[in-house]
Short mmCIF file of C-alpha atoms in Angstrom, two decimals:
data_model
loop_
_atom_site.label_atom_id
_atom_site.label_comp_id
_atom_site.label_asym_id
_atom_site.label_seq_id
_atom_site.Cartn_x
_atom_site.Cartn_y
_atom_site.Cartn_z
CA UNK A 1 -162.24 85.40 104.46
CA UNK A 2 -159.52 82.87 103.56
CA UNK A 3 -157.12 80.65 104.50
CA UNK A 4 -155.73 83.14 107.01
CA UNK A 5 -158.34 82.47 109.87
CA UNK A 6 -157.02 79.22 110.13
CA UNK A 7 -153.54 79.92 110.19
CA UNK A 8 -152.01 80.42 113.96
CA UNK A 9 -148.75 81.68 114.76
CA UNK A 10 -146.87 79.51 117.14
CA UNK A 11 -143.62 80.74 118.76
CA UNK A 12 -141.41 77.64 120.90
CA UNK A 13 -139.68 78.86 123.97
CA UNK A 14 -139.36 82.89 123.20
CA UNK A 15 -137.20 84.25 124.81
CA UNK A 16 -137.37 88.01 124.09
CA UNK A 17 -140.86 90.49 125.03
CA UNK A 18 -140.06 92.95 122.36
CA UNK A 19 -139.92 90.45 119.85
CA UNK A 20 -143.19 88.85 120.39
CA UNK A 21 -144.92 92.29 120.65
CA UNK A 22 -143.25 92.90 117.48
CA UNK A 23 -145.16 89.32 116.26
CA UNK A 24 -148.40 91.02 117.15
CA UNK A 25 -147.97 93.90 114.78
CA UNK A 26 -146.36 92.05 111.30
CA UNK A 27 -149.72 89.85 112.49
CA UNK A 28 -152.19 92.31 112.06
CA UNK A 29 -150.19 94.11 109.39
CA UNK A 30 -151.22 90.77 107.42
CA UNK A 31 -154.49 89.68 108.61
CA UNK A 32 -153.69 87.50 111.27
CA UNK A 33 -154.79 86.76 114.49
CA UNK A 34 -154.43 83.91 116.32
CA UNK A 35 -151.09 83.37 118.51
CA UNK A 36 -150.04 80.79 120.48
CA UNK A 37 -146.74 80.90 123.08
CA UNK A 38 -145.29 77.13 123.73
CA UNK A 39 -143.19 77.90 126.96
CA UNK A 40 -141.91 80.86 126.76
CA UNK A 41 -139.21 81.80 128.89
CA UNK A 42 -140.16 82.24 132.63
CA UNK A 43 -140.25 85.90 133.11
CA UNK A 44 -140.28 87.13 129.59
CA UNK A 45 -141.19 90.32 129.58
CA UNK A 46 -144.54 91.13 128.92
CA UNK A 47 -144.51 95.23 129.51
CA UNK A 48 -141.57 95.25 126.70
CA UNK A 49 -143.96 92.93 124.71
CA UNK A 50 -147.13 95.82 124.60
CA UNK A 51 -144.83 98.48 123.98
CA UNK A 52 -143.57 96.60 120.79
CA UNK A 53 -147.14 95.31 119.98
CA UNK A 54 -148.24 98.90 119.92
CA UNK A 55 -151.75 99.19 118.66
CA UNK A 56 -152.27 95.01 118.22
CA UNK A 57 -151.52 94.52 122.32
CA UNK A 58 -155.52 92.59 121.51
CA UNK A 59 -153.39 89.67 119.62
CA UNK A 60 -151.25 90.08 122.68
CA UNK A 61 -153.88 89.56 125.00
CA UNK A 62 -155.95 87.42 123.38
CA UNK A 63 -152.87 84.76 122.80
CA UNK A 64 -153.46 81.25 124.21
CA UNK A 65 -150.31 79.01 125.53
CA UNK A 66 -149.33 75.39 125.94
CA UNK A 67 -146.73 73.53 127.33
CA UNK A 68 -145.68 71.47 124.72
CA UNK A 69 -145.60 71.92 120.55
CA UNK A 70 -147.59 69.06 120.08
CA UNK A 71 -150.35 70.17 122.95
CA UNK A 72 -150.36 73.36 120.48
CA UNK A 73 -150.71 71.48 116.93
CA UNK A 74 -152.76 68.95 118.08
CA UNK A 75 -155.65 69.59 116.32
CA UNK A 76 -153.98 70.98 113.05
CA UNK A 77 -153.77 69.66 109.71
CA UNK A 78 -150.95 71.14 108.63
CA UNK A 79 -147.84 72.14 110.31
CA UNK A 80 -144.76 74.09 109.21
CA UNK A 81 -141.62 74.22 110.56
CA UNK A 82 -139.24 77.24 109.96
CA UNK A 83 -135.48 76.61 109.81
CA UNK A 84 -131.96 78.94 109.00
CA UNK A 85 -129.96 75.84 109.34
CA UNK A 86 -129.04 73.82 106.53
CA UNK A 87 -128.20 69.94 107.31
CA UNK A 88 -129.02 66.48 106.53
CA UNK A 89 -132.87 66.47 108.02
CA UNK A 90 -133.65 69.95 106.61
CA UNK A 91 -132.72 69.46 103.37
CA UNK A 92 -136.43 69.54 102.06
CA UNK A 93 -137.39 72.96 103.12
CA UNK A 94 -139.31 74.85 100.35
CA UNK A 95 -138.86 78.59 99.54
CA UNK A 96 -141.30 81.32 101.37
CA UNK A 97 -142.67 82.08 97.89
CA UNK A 98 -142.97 78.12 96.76
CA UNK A 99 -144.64 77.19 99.91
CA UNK A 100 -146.95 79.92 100.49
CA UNK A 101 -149.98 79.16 98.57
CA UNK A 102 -149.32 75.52 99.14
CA UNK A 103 -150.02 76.12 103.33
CA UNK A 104 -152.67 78.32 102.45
CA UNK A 105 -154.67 75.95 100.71
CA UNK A 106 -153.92 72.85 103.15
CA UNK A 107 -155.12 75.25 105.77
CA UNK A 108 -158.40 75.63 104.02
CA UNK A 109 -159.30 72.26 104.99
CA UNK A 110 -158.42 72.73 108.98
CA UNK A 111 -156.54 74.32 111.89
CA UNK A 112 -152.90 74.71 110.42
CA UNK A 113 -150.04 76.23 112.04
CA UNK A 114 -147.22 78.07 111.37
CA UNK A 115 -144.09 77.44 113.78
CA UNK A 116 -140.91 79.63 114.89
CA UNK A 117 -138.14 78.15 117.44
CA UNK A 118 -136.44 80.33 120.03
CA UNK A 119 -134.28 83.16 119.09
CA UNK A 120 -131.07 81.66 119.22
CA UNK A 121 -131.41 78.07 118.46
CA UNK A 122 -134.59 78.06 116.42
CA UNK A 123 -136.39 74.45 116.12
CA UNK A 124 -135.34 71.07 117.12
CA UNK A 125 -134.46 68.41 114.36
CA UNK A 126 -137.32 66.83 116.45
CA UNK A 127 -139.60 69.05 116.61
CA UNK A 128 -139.07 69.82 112.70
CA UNK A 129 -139.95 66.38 112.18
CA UNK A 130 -143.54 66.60 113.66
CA UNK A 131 -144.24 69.19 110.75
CA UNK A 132 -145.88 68.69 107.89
CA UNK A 133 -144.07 71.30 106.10
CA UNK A 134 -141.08 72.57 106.18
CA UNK A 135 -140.26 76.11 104.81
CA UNK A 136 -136.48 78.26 104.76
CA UNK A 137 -136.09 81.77 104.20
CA UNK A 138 -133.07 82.21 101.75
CA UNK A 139 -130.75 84.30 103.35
CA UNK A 140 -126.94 85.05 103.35
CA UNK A 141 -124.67 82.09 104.07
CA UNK A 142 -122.42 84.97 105.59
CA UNK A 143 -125.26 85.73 108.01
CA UNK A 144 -128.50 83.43 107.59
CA UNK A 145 -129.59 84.36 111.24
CA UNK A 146 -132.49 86.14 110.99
CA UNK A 147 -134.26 88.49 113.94
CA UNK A 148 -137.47 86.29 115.03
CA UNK A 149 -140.24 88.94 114.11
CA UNK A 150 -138.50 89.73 110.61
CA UNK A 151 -139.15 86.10 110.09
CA UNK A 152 -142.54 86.27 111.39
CA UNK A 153 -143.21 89.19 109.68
CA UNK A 154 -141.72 87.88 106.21
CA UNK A 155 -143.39 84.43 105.55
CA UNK A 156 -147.03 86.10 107.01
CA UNK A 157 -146.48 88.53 104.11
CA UNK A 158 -145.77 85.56 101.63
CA UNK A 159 -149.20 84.12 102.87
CA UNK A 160 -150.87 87.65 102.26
CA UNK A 161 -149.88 87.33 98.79
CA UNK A 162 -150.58 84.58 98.01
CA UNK A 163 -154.42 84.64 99.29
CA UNK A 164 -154.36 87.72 97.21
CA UNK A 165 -153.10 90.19 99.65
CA UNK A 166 -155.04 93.78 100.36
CA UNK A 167 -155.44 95.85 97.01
CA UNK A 168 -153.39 98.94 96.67
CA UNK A 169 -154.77 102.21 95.53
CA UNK A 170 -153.68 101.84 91.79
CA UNK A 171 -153.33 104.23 89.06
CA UNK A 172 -156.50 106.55 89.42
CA UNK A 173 -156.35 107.48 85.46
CA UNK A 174 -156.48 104.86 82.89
CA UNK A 175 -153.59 104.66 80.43
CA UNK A 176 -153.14 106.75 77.34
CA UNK A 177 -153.97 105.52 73.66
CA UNK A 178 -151.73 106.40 70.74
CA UNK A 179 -154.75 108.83 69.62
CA UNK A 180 -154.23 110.70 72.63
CA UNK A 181 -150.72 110.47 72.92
CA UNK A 182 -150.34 111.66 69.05
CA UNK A 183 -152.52 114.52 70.10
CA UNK A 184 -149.93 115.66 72.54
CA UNK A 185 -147.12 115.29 70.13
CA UNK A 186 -149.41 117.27 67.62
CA UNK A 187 -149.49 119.86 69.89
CA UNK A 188 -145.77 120.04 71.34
CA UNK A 189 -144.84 120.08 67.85
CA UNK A 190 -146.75 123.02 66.67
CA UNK A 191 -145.61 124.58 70.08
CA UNK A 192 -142.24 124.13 69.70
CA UNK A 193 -141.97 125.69 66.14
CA UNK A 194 -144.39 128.56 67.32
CA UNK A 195 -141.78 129.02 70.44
CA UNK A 196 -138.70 129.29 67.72
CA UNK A 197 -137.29 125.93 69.48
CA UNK A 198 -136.72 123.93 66.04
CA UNK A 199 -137.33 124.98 62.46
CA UNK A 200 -138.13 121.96 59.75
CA UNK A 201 -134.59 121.64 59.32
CA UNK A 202 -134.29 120.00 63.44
CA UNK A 203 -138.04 119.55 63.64
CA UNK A 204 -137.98 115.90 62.74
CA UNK A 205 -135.03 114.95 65.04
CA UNK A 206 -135.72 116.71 68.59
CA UNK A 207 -139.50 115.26 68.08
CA UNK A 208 -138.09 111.81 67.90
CA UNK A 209 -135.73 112.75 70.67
CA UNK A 210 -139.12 113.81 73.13
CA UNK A 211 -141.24 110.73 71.68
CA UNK A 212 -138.41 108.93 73.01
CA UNK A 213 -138.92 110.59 76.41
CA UNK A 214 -142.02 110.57 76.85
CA UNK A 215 -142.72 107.12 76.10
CA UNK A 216 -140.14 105.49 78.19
CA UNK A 217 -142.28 104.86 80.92
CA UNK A 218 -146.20 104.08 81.47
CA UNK A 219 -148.38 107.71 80.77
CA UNK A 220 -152.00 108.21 81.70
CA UNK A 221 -154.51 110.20 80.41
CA UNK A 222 -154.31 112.49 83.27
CA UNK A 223 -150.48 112.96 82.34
CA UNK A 224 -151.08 113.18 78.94
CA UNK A 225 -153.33 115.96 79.84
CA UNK A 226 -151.21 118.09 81.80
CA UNK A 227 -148.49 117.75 79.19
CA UNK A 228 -151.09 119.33 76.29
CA UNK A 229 -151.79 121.88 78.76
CA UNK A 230 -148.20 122.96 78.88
CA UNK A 231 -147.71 123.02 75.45
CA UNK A 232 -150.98 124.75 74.71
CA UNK A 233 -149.82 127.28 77.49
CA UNK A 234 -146.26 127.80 75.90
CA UNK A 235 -148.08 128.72 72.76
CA UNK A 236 -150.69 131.01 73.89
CA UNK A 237 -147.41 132.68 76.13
CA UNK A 238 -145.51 133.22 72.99
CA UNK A 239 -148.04 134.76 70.78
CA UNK A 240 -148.85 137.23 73.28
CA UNK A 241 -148.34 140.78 72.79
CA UNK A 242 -144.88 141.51 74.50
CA UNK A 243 -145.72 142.49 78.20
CA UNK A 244 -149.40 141.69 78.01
CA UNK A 245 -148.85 138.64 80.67
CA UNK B 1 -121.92 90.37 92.22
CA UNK B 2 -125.47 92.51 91.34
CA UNK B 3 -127.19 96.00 91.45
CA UNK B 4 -127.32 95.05 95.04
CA UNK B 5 -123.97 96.50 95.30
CA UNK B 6 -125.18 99.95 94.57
CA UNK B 7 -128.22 100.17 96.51
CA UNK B 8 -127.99 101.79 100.03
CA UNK B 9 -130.86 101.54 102.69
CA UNK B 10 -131.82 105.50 103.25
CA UNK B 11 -133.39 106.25 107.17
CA UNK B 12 -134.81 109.99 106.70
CA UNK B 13 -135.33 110.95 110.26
CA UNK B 14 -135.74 107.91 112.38
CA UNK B 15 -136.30 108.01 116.10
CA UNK B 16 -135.14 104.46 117.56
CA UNK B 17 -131.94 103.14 118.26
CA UNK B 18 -133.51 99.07 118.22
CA UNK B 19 -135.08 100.24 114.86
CA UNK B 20 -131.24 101.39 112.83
CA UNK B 21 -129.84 98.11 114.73
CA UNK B 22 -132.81 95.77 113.45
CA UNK B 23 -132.30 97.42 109.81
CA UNK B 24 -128.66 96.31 110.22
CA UNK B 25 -129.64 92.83 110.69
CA UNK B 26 -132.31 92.80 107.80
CA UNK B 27 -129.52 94.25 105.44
CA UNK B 28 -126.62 91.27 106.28
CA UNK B 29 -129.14 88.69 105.98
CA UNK B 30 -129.94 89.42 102.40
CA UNK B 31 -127.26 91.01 100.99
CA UNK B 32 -126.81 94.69 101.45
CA UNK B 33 -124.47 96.89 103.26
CA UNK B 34 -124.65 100.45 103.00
CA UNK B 35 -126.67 102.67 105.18
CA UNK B 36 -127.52 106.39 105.10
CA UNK B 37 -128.77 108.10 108.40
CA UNK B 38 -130.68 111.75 107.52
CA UNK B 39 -130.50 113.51 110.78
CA UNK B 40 -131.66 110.97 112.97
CA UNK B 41 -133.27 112.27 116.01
CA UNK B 42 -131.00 114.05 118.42
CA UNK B 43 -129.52 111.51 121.24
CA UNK B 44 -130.82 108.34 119.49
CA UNK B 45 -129.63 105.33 121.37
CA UNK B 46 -126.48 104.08 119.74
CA UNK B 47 -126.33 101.57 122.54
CA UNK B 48 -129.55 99.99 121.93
CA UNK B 49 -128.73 100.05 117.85
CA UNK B 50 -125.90 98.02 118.51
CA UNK B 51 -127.65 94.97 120.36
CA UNK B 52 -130.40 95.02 118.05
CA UNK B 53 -127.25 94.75 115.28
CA UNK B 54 -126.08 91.81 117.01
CA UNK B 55 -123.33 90.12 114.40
CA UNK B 56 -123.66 93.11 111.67
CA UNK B 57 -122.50 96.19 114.22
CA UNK B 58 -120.07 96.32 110.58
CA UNK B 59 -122.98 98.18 108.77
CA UNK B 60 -124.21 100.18 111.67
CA UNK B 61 -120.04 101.49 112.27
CA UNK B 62 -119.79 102.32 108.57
CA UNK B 63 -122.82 104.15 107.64
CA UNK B 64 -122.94 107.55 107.23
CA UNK B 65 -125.18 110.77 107.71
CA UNK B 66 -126.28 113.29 105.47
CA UNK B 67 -128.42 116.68 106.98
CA UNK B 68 -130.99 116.12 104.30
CA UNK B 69 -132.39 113.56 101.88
CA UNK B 70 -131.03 115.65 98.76
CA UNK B 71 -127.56 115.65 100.33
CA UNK B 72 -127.58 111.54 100.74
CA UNK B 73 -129.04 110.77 96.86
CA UNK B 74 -127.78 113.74 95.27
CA UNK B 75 -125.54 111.21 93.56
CA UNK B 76 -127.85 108.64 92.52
CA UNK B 77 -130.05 107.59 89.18
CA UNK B 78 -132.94 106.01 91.27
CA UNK B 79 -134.64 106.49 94.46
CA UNK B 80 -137.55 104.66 95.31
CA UNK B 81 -139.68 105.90 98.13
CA UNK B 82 -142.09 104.24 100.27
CA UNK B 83 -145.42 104.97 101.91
CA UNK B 84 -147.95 103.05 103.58
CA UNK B 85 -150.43 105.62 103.57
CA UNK B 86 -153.47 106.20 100.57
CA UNK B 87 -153.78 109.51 99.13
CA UNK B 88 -153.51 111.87 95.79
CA UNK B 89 -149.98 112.03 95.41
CA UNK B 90 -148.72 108.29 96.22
CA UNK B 91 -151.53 106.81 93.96
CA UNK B 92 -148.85 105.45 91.60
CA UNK B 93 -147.17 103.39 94.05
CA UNK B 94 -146.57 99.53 92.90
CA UNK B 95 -146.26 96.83 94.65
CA UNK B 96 -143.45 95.24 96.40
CA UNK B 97 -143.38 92.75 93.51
CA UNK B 98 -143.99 94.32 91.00
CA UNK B 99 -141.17 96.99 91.63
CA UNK B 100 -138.32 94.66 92.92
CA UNK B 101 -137.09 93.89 89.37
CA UNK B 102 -137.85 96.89 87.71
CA UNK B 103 -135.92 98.94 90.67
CA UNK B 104 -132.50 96.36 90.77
CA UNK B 105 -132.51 96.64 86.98
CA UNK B 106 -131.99 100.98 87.70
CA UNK B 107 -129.27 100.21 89.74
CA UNK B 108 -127.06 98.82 87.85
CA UNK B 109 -126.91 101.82 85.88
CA UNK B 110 -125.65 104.02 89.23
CA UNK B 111 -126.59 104.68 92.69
CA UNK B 112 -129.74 103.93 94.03
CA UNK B 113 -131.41 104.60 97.50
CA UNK B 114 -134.07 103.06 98.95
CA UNK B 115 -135.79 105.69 101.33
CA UNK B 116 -137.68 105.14 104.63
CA UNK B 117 -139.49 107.66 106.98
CA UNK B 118 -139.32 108.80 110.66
CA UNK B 119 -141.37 105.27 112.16
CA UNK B 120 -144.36 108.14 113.43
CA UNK B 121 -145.33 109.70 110.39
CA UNK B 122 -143.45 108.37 106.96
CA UNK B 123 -141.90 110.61 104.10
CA UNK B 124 -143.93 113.96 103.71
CA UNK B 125 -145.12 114.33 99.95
CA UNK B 126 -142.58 116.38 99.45
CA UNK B 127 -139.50 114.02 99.96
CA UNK B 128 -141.75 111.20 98.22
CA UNK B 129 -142.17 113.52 94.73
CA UNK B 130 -138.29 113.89 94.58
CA UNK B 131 -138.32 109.98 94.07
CA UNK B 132 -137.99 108.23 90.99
CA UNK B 133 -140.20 105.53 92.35
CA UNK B 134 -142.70 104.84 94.91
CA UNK B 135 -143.48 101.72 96.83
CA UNK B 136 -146.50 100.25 98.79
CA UNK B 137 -146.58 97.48 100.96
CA UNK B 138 -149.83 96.24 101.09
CA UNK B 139 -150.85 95.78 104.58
CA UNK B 140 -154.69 95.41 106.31
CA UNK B 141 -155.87 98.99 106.03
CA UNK B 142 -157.51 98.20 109.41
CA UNK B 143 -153.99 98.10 110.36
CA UNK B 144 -151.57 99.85 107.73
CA UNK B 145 -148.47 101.05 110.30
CA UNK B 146 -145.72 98.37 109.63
CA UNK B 147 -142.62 98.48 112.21
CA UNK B 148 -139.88 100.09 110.31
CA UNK B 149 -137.14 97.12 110.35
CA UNK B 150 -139.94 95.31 108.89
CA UNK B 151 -140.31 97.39 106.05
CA UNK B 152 -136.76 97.43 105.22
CA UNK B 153 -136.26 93.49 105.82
CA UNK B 154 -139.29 92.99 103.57
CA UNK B 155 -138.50 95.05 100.74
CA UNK B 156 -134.78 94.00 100.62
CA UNK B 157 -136.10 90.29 100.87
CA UNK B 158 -137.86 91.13 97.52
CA UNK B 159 -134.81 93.10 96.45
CA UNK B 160 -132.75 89.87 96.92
CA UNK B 161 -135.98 87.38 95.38
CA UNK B 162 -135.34 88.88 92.51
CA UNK B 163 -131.93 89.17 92.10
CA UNK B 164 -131.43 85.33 92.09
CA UNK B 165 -131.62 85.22 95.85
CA UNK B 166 -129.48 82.70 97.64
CA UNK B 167 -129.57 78.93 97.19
CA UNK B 168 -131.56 76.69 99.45
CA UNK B 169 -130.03 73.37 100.12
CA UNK B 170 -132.45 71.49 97.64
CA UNK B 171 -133.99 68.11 98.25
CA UNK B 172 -130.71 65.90 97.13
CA UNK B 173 -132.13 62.90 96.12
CA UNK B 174 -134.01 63.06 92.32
CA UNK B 175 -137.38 62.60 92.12
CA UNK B 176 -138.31 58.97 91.78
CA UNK B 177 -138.93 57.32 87.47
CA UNK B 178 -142.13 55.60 87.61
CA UNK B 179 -139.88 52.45 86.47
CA UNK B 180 -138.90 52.92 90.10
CA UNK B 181 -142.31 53.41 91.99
CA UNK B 182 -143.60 50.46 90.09
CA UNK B 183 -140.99 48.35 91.04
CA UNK B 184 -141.69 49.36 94.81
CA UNK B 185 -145.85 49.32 94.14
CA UNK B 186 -145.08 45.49 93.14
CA UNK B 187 -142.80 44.56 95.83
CA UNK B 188 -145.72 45.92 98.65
CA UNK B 189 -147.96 44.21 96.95
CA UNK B 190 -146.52 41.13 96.97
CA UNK B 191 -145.41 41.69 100.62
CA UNK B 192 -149.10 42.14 101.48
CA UNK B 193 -150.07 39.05 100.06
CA UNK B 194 -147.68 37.17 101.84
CA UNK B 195 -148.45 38.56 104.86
CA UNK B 196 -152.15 38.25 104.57
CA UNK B 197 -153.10 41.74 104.53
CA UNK B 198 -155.34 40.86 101.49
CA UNK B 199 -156.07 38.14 99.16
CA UNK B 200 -157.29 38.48 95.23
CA UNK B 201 -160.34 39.53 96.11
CA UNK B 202 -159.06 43.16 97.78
CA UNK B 203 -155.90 43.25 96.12
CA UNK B 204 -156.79 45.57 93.44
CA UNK B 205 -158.87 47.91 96.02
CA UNK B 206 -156.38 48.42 98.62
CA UNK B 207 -153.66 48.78 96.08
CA UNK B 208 -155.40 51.28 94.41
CA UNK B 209 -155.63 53.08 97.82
CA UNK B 210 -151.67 52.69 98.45
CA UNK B 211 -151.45 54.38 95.43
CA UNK B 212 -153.12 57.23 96.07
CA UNK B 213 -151.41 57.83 99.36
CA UNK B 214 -147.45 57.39 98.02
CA UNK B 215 -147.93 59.79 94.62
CA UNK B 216 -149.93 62.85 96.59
CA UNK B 217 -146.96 64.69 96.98
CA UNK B 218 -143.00 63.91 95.67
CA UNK B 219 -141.44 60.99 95.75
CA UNK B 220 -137.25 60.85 95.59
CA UNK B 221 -135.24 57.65 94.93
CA UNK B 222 -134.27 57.60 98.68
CA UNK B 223 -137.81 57.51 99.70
CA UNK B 224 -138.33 54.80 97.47
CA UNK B 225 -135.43 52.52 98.69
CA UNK B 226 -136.85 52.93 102.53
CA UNK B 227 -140.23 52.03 100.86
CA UNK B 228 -138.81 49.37 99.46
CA UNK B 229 -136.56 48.50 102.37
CA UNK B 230 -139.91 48.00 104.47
CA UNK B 231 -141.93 45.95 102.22
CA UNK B 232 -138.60 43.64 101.94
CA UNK B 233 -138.04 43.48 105.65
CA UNK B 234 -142.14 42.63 106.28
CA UNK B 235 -141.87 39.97 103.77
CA UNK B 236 -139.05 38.79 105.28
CA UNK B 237 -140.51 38.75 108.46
CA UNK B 238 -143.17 37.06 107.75
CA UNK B 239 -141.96 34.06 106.13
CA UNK B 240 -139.65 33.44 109.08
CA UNK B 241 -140.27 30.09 111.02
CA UNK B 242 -141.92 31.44 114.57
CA UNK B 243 -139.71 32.40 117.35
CA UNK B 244 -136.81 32.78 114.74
CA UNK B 245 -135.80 36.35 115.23
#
């Protein structure tokens, strides 16, 4: 593993149950598991916070919680602070994607933890100055306020990329050559003047016209493949005797 | 303004009030502002929509609803659809990344949609093979399900990344000249002499450690000056006759 099973997420004085079962699931969405609650508010409720968590109510359960930020950073080497607010003390806050693999590699050398204030006042200037780093996601000025497990949710992403993230199925069929491709256009050619679509008089035009097409965008083998077909098909269709299909 | 303009946020089927309102919120805080509803489940909860809105009730008041996905991007030159889920037909999905630019660069040419699923089960193959582009987040496959406000706020956030974004408030002092740290370097040095902290014979050791610790990360001008300010202030202090403060 990397970084990642270093890195707790530490919410300050929640407030809301569905939001911190919503924390559970961008949390395992991204590899994470380790969450830590720093007062939450008395009677926050924890039946709202399953139902959100849905299948990740073990990151839920398996939270641990202190009574101050530092009691839950103490033994971290790196800390950041999150922060919507711009102002005089926050003025060195780095960009989610800027940061990311910057935290993830301090947090290869020890406990390091990532930190979101309450709901609706977010982090002390104090508190933000006990962190190590500082990061800001860049929204709207209109409307920077952002819901606490979008947040969450966001910057654990950023982190996920940056370690190199989970791999996505990719493109099953490796990308056509220009032997292949000219193949196809071989073939649609001889098609299309079988079919009575262009005579040598348009021949030269409409081909540059469907080269045009089909090479706008990325083509596989397997594409290229179904496109002979067609053409081949087409061809065989129109030398037929009439009514023999 | 940007291809942001012409991009509405498409919910085929959803099922949760708290979900359209939380999709509200993700949309003001980076930019966007039109919303499509495709028959969302009879008797969703309007009321719950609007407190998960909070501040952007605006977008939730002024979307509108279509009966079916053709009907709400019958008018547009790019729809990108998004899966979480591995299989034949949503092989070529890209990445988050990788699609952001490519998809913002579409819409400024006309309409675009970006399409989510009903939160249980996603677009059916169907609705994703009448998109012009597919999208992946990559998530744990032990743990592939991401909330749907999630999805959205993510995939706008890279929307808005790579449009340019919005401006963070950006450290506003310049980065300290080495003319300047030099100066500083010299007047701690001499401060530590004066004080006693070392003589010749550590001088160039524990300087060399100083050093180290002030150019790990950035310097700015203004860190300099309180630097500066200390190592003036120390000297100062100690060459004070006793008792004189």
């Amino acid at each position: 593993m990397d970084g990642r099973d270093q890195i707790r997420v530490v919410l300050v004085r929640p407030l809301y149950g569905g939001n911190i079962g919503s924390v559970c699931r961008g949390m395992m969405n991204f590899g994470f598991s380790r969450l830590v609650l720093v007062a939450p508010r008395e009677g926050w409720d924890q039946d709202e916070a399953r139902k959100y968590a849905l299948g990740t109510v073990s990151i839920l359960e398996q939270r641990t919680e202190a009574a101050t930020l530092d009691e839950a950073v103490a033994d971290c080497v790196a800390v950041t602070g999150t922060t919507a607010r711009r102002g005089l003390y926050r003025s060195q806050a780095a960009a989610p994607r800027d940061w990311a693999p910057e935290f993830l590699a301090r947090a290869d050398l020890g406990p390091a933890a990532l930190v979101f204030g309450p709901e609706d006042k977010g982090l002390t200037t104090d508190e933000l100055a006990r962190c190590t780093h500082q990061v800001m996601i860049p929204t709207s000025e209109a409307y920077p306020s952002m819901n606490l497990s979008h947040a969450v949710n966001l910057l654990l992403y950023e982190l996920s990329t940056a370690a190199g993230g989970f791999d996505l199925p990719g493109e099953p069929s490796p990308e056509a050559t220009v032997e292949l491709r000219e193949r196809m256009f071989a073939a649609w050619e001889e098609t299309l003047r079988d079919i009575g679509f262009f005579g040598d008089d348009k021949a030269r035009h409409m081909m540059l016209g469907l080269r045009r097409i089909l090479t706008r965008g990325r083509l596989t083998e397997n594409d290229v493949k179904i496109l002979m077909g067609i053409a081949r098909q087409a061809q065989w269709a129109g030398r037929r005797e009439p009514g023999s299909i």
